Coordinates of C-alpha atoms in Angstrom, one line a residue:
M268 CA 0.0 0.0 0.0
T269 CA 1.4 3.4 -1.0
P270 CA 1.2 5.6 2.1
E271 CA -1.2 8.5 2.1
K272 CA -0.1 9.6 5.6
L273 CA 3.3 10.7 6.7
I274 CA 4.4 11.2 10.3
I275 CA 7.6 13.1 10.9
F276 CA 9.4 13.0 14.3
D277 CA 12.3 15.2 15.3
Y278 CA 15.0 13.4 17.3
S279 CA 17.0 15.4 19.8
G280 CA 14.7 17.2 22.1
T281 CA 11.7 15.2 20.9
L282 CA 12.2 11.4 20.7
S283 CA 15.4 11.7 22.7
L284 CA 15.1 13.9 25.8
N285 CA 18.3 12.8 27.5
A286 CA 20.3 14.2 24.6
V287 CA 19.2 17.6 25.9
L288 CA 19.8 16.8 29.5
F289 CA 23.4 15.7 28.6
A290 CA 24.1 19.2 27.5
R291 CA 23.1 20.9 30.8
P292 CA 26.0 23.0 32.0
G293 CA 26.6 20.9 35.2
N294 CA 26.5 17.6 33.4
L295 CA 28.4 18.9 30.4
M296 CA 31.3 20.1 32.6
K297 CA 31.5 16.6 34.2
E298 CA 31.7 15.0 30.7
L299 CA 34.4 17.4 29.6
R300 CA 36.5 16.5 32.7
E301 CA 35.9 12.7 32.5
S302 CA 36.6 12.5 28.8
G303 CA 39.9 14.4 29.1
L304 CA 38.8 17.3 26.9
V305 CA 39.4 19.8 29.8
N306 CA 43.1 18.8 29.6
L307 CA 43.2 19.7 25.9
G308 CA 41.9 23.2 26.5
V309 CA 38.1 22.7 26.4
T310 CA 37.8 24.0 30.0
S311 CA 34.1 25.2 30.2
P312 CA 30.7 24.6 28.5
E313 CA 30.9 28.1 27.0
I314 CA 34.2 27.2 25.3
F315 CA 32.7 23.9 24.2
W316 CA 29.8 25.6 22.4
K317 CA 31.6 28.7 21.1
E318 CA 34.8 27.1 20.0
I319 CA 34.0 23.5 19.3
V320 CA 30.4 22.8 18.3
N321 CA 29.2 26.0 16.7
P322 CA 32.1 26.6 14.3
T323 CA 32.0 22.9 13.1
W324 CA 28.2 22.4 13.1
E325 CA 27.8 22.9 9.3
E326 CA 30.4 20.4 8.4
G327 CA 29.5 18.0 11.1
S328 CA 25.8 17.9 10.3
T329 CA 26.0 17.8 6.5
T330 CA 28.9 15.4 5.8
S331 CA 30.2 12.0 6.7
V332 CA 33.1 13.3 8.8
G333 CA 31.2 12.8 12.1
Y334 CA 31.1 14.4 15.5
K335 CA 34.4 12.8 16.5
G336 CA 36.0 13.8 13.3
V337 CA 35.2 17.5 13.5
M338 CA 36.0 17.6 17.2
V339 CA 39.4 16.1 16.7
K340 CA 40.2 18.5 13.9
R341 CA 39.0 21.6 15.8
I342 CA 40.9 20.7 19.0
R343 CA 44.1 20.1 17.0
E344 CA 43.8 23.4 15.2
K345 CA 42.5 25.6 18.1
F346 CA 43.8 24.2 21.3
S347 CA 46.4 21.5 21.2
P348 CA 48.4 21.6 18.0
A349 CA 51.4 20.0 19.7
M350 CA 49.4 17.2 21.4
S351 CA 49.6 13.6 20.2
D352 CA 46.8 12.7 17.9
D353 CA 46.2 9.6 19.9
I354 CA 45.4 11.6 23.0
I355 CA 43.1 13.9 21.2
V356 CA 41.3 11.0 19.5
L357 CA 40.9 9.2 22.8
A358 CA 39.4 12.2 24.6
A359 CA 37.0 13.0 21.7
S360 CA 36.0 9.3 21.4
R361 CA 35.1 9.1 25.1
F362 CA 33.0 12.3 24.9
V363 CA 31.2 11.3 21.7
E364 CA 30.4 7.8 22.9
S365 CA 29.1 9.1 26.2
Y366 CA 26.9 11.7 24.3
F367 CA 25.3 9.1 22.1
G368 CA 25.0 6.7 25.0
H369 CA 22.8 9.3 26.6
S370 CA 20.8 9.9 23.4
R371 CA 18.5 6.9 23.5
V372 CA 14.8 7.1 22.4
D373 CA 12.8 7.9 25.6
K374 CA 11.0 4.7 26.5
R375 CA 7.8 6.6 27.1
W376 CA 7.5 6.8 23.3
K377 CA 7.5 3.0 23.0
N378 CA 3.8 2.4 22.9
I379 CA 2.9 4.9 20.2
L380 CA 6.0 3.8 18.1
R381 CA 4.9 0.2 18.3
I382 CA 1.4 1.2 17.2
L383 CA 2.8 3.1 14.3
D384 CA 5.1 0.2 13.4
E385 CA 2.1 -2.1 13.0
H386 CA -0.2 0.4 11.2
P387 CA -0.5 0.1 7.4
G388 CA -0.7 3.0 5.1
V389 CA 1.6 5.3 7.1
C390 CA 5.2 6.2 6.7
V391 CA 7.2 7.4 9.8
V392 CA 10.3 9.5 9.2
I393 CA 12.7 10.5 12.0
A394 CA 14.1 13.6 10.5
T395 CA 17.1 15.0 12.2
D396 CA 19.9 17.5 11.8
H397 CA 22.7 15.5 13.3
Y398 CA 26.2 14.0 13.0
A399 CA 26.9 11.0 10.8
E400 CA 27.3 8.6 13.8
A401 CA 23.7 9.3 14.9
T402 CA 22.1 7.2 12.1
G403 CA 23.5 3.9 13.4
Y404 CA 22.7 4.8 17.0
I405 CA 19.1 5.8 16.2
L406 CA 18.6 2.5 14.3
E407 CA 19.9 0.6 17.3
F408 CA 17.8 2.5 19.8
L409 CA 14.6 1.9 17.8
G410 CA 15.5 -1.7 17.6
E411 CA 15.8 -1.9 21.4
L412 CA 12.1 -0.8 21.5
G413 CA 11.1 -3.5 18.9
V414 CA 10.9 -1.1 16.0
Q415 CA 12.9 -1.9 12.8
A416 CA 13.9 1.1 10.7
V417 CA 15.9 1.8 7.5
T418 CA 17.9 4.8 6.4
A419 CA 16.9 7.4 3.9
K420 CA 20.2 6.8 2.0
E421 CA 18.5 3.8 0.5
T422 CA 15.4 3.6 -1.7
F423 CA 12.5 1.6 -0.4
V424 CA 8.8 1.1 -1.2
N425 CA 6.6 1.3 1.9
P426 CA 9.6 1.3 4.3
G427 CA 7.6 1.9 7.5
F428 CA 10.2 3.6 9.7
V429 CA 12.9 5.7 8.2
V430 CA 15.9 7.6 9.7
A431 CA 16.6 10.7 7.7
N432 CA 19.8 12.3 8.9
S433 CA 21.1 15.6 7.5
A434 CA 24.6 14.2 7.6
D435 CA 23.5 11.4 5.2
L436 CA 21.5 13.6 2.9
G437 CA 24.0 16.5 2.8
V438 CA 21.5 19.2 3.7
H439 CA 19.5 20.4 6.7
K440 CA 15.8 20.1 7.2
A441 CA 15.4 23.8 6.5
D442 CA 16.6 23.1 2.9
R443 CA 14.0 22.0 0.4
R444 CA 16.4 19.5 -1.0
F445 CA 16.2 17.5 2.2
W446 CA 12.4 16.8 1.6
E447 CA 12.8 16.5 -2.1
I448 CA 15.3 13.7 -1.6
L449 CA 12.9 12.0 0.9
K450 CA 9.9 12.2 -1.4
A451 CA 11.8 10.8 -4.3
S452 CA 13.7 8.0 -2.6
L453 CA 10.8 6.8 -0.5
R454 CA 8.3 7.2 -3.3
L455 CA 5.9 9.3 -1.3
D456 CA 3.9 10.9 -4.1
A457 CA 0.6 9.7 -2.7
V458 CA 1.0 11.4 0.7
R459 CA -1.8 13.8 1.3
R460 CA -1.7 14.3 5.1
I461 CA 1.4 15.0 7.2
L462 CA 1.8 15.2 11.0
L463 CA 5.0 17.0 12.1
I464 CA 6.2 16.5 15.7
D465 CA 9.2 18.7 16.5
D466 CA 10.6 21.0 19.2
F467 CA 12.0 23.2 16.4
G468 CA 15.1 23.7 18.5
F469 CA 13.2 25.0 21.6
N470 CA 14.3 22.3 24.0
E471 CA 18.0 22.6 23.0
M472 CA 20.4 24.1 25.5
E473 CA 20.9 27.9 25.3
G474 CA 24.6 27.4 24.7
D475 CA 23.9 25.8 21.4
S476 CA 23.3 28.3 18.6
Y477 CA 20.9 25.8 16.9
G478 CA 18.4 26.3 19.7
G479 CA 18.2 30.1 19.8
L480 CA 14.6 31.0 20.6
E481 CA 14.5 33.6 17.9
K482 CA 15.0 30.9 15.3
V483 CA 12.2 28.6 16.6
E484 CA 9.2 30.1 15.0
K485 CA 11.1 30.8 11.8
R486 CA 12.2 27.2 11.6
K487 CA 8.7 25.9 12.2
K488 CA 7.2 28.1 9.4
T489 CA 10.0 27.2 7.0
T490 CA 9.5 23.5 7.5
V491 CA 5.8 23.5 7.3
G492 CA 5.9 25.7 4.2
L493 CA 8.4 23.3 2.5
L494 CA 6.3 20.3 3.3
E495 CA 3.1 21.9 1.9
E496 CA 4.9 22.9 -1.2
I497 CA 6.8 19.8 -2.0
F498 CA 4.3 17.0 -1.4
P499 CA 1.7 18.9 -1.5
A500 CA -0.2 17.9 1.5
S501 CA -2.2 19.1 4.5
V502 CA 0.4 19.6 7.3
Q503 CA -0.4 19.5 11.0
A504 CA 2.5 20.7 13.2
I505 CA 2.8 19.7 16.8
P506 CA 5.4 21.8 18.7
F507 CA 6.9 19.4 21.3
M508 CA 8.0 22.2 23.6
I509 CA 8.9 21.6 27.3
K510 CA 8.0 24.9 28.9
D511 CA 9.7 26.8 31.7
E512 CA 12.7 24.6 31.3
Q513 CA 15.1 26.8 33.2
S514 CA 12.9 27.2 36.3
Q515 CA 12.1 23.5 36.8
S516 CA 14.0 20.8 38.6
V517 CA 15.0 17.8 36.6
G518 CA 12.2 15.8 38.3
D519 CA 9.6 18.5 37.4
E520 CA 10.8 18.6 33.8
K521 CA 10.5 14.8 33.5
T522 CA 6.9 14.9 34.7
N523 CA 6.2 17.7 32.2
S524 CA 7.8 15.8 29.3
G525 CA 5.9 12.7 30.3
T526 CA 2.6 14.5 30.1
L527 CA 3.7 16.0 26.8
I528 CA 4.6 12.6 25.4
T529 CA 1.2 11.2 26.4
E530 CA -0.7 14.1 24.9
T531 CA 1.3 13.9 21.7
S532 CA 0.8 10.2 21.5
M533 CA -3.0 10.7 21.7
I534 CA -2.8 13.2 18.8
V535 CA -0.9 10.7 16.7
E536 CA -3.5 8.0 17.3
R537 CA -6.3 10.4 16.3
F538 CA -4.3 11.3 13.1
L539 CA -4.2 7.6 12.3

C-alpha cells in the first residue's frame, strides 16, 4: 500500500530527551572532565559551544566526517596543535560515545511507536539535523524498542520507519532538497496528510546556537511551508516544547515531558 499519511518526528529534544539533559552545564562540565577534553583546552561549557560545536556544526551535520572527526580537527587546530593525535582522538571518542549513549529514544514513546510500526498506510520518518554517527545509534535505539527502521540513504517502497539524517543527505531540514530527496527516494507521491512533531530547537540548551529562541518560529514556518509545497499535503505541526525549562528541577521537567509525550501520542492516534 502506498502511504497517504506521513508522520515526521524530530529526534534530539523530541524522541530523545536525555540528549538535551546531557548538555546541561553541570553535566556537560562533568563530561568534559571525564573525557579528558578539559586537559586539551576545552575547559568550560561556554568554550565547548563557542569554539567546538558552533564553528563545526555545518560540516559535522551535512557530511560523513562525524562528531568525533570535526571535534578532533577543531581541537588540534584551536587548542592543542602539539598534542599527540592519539590523546586527542581518545578524549574525543570518550566524549562522543558518552553523548550518544545518553541519546536513546525515551522509553515513554515506545507504545505509540509500536502502534505506528504495525499500522498500514503510514510512513514514519525520523528527520534530524545530526552528526553522521547518529544514524546507526538511532537505528539501534529503535531496535531496542522493537521497531525496525531503515535509512533514507537507501530507496524503499513502503519502508515503515525511516531515519533521515542531514549528515547522510548532505542538507539540513530547512533546505527544500532534504524533503525532495525523501519524497523521491521513499516514493511518497501519494502522501496527502502530514503530521510533524518537532521541538523546532526549543528544547536545545541555550549554549547551542541551533536552539536560539528567535529561530524557533522561523524554523517551524519554514519546515511547514516546504512540506506543503513539495508534497503537496495538509500539514499539522505539533510543537513538542517543554515549557519553563530553566525554572524547573529535573524531576519536574521529566513529569512535564511525560505528560507532553502522552498528549502527543494521543494526537498521533487520532491522526491515524
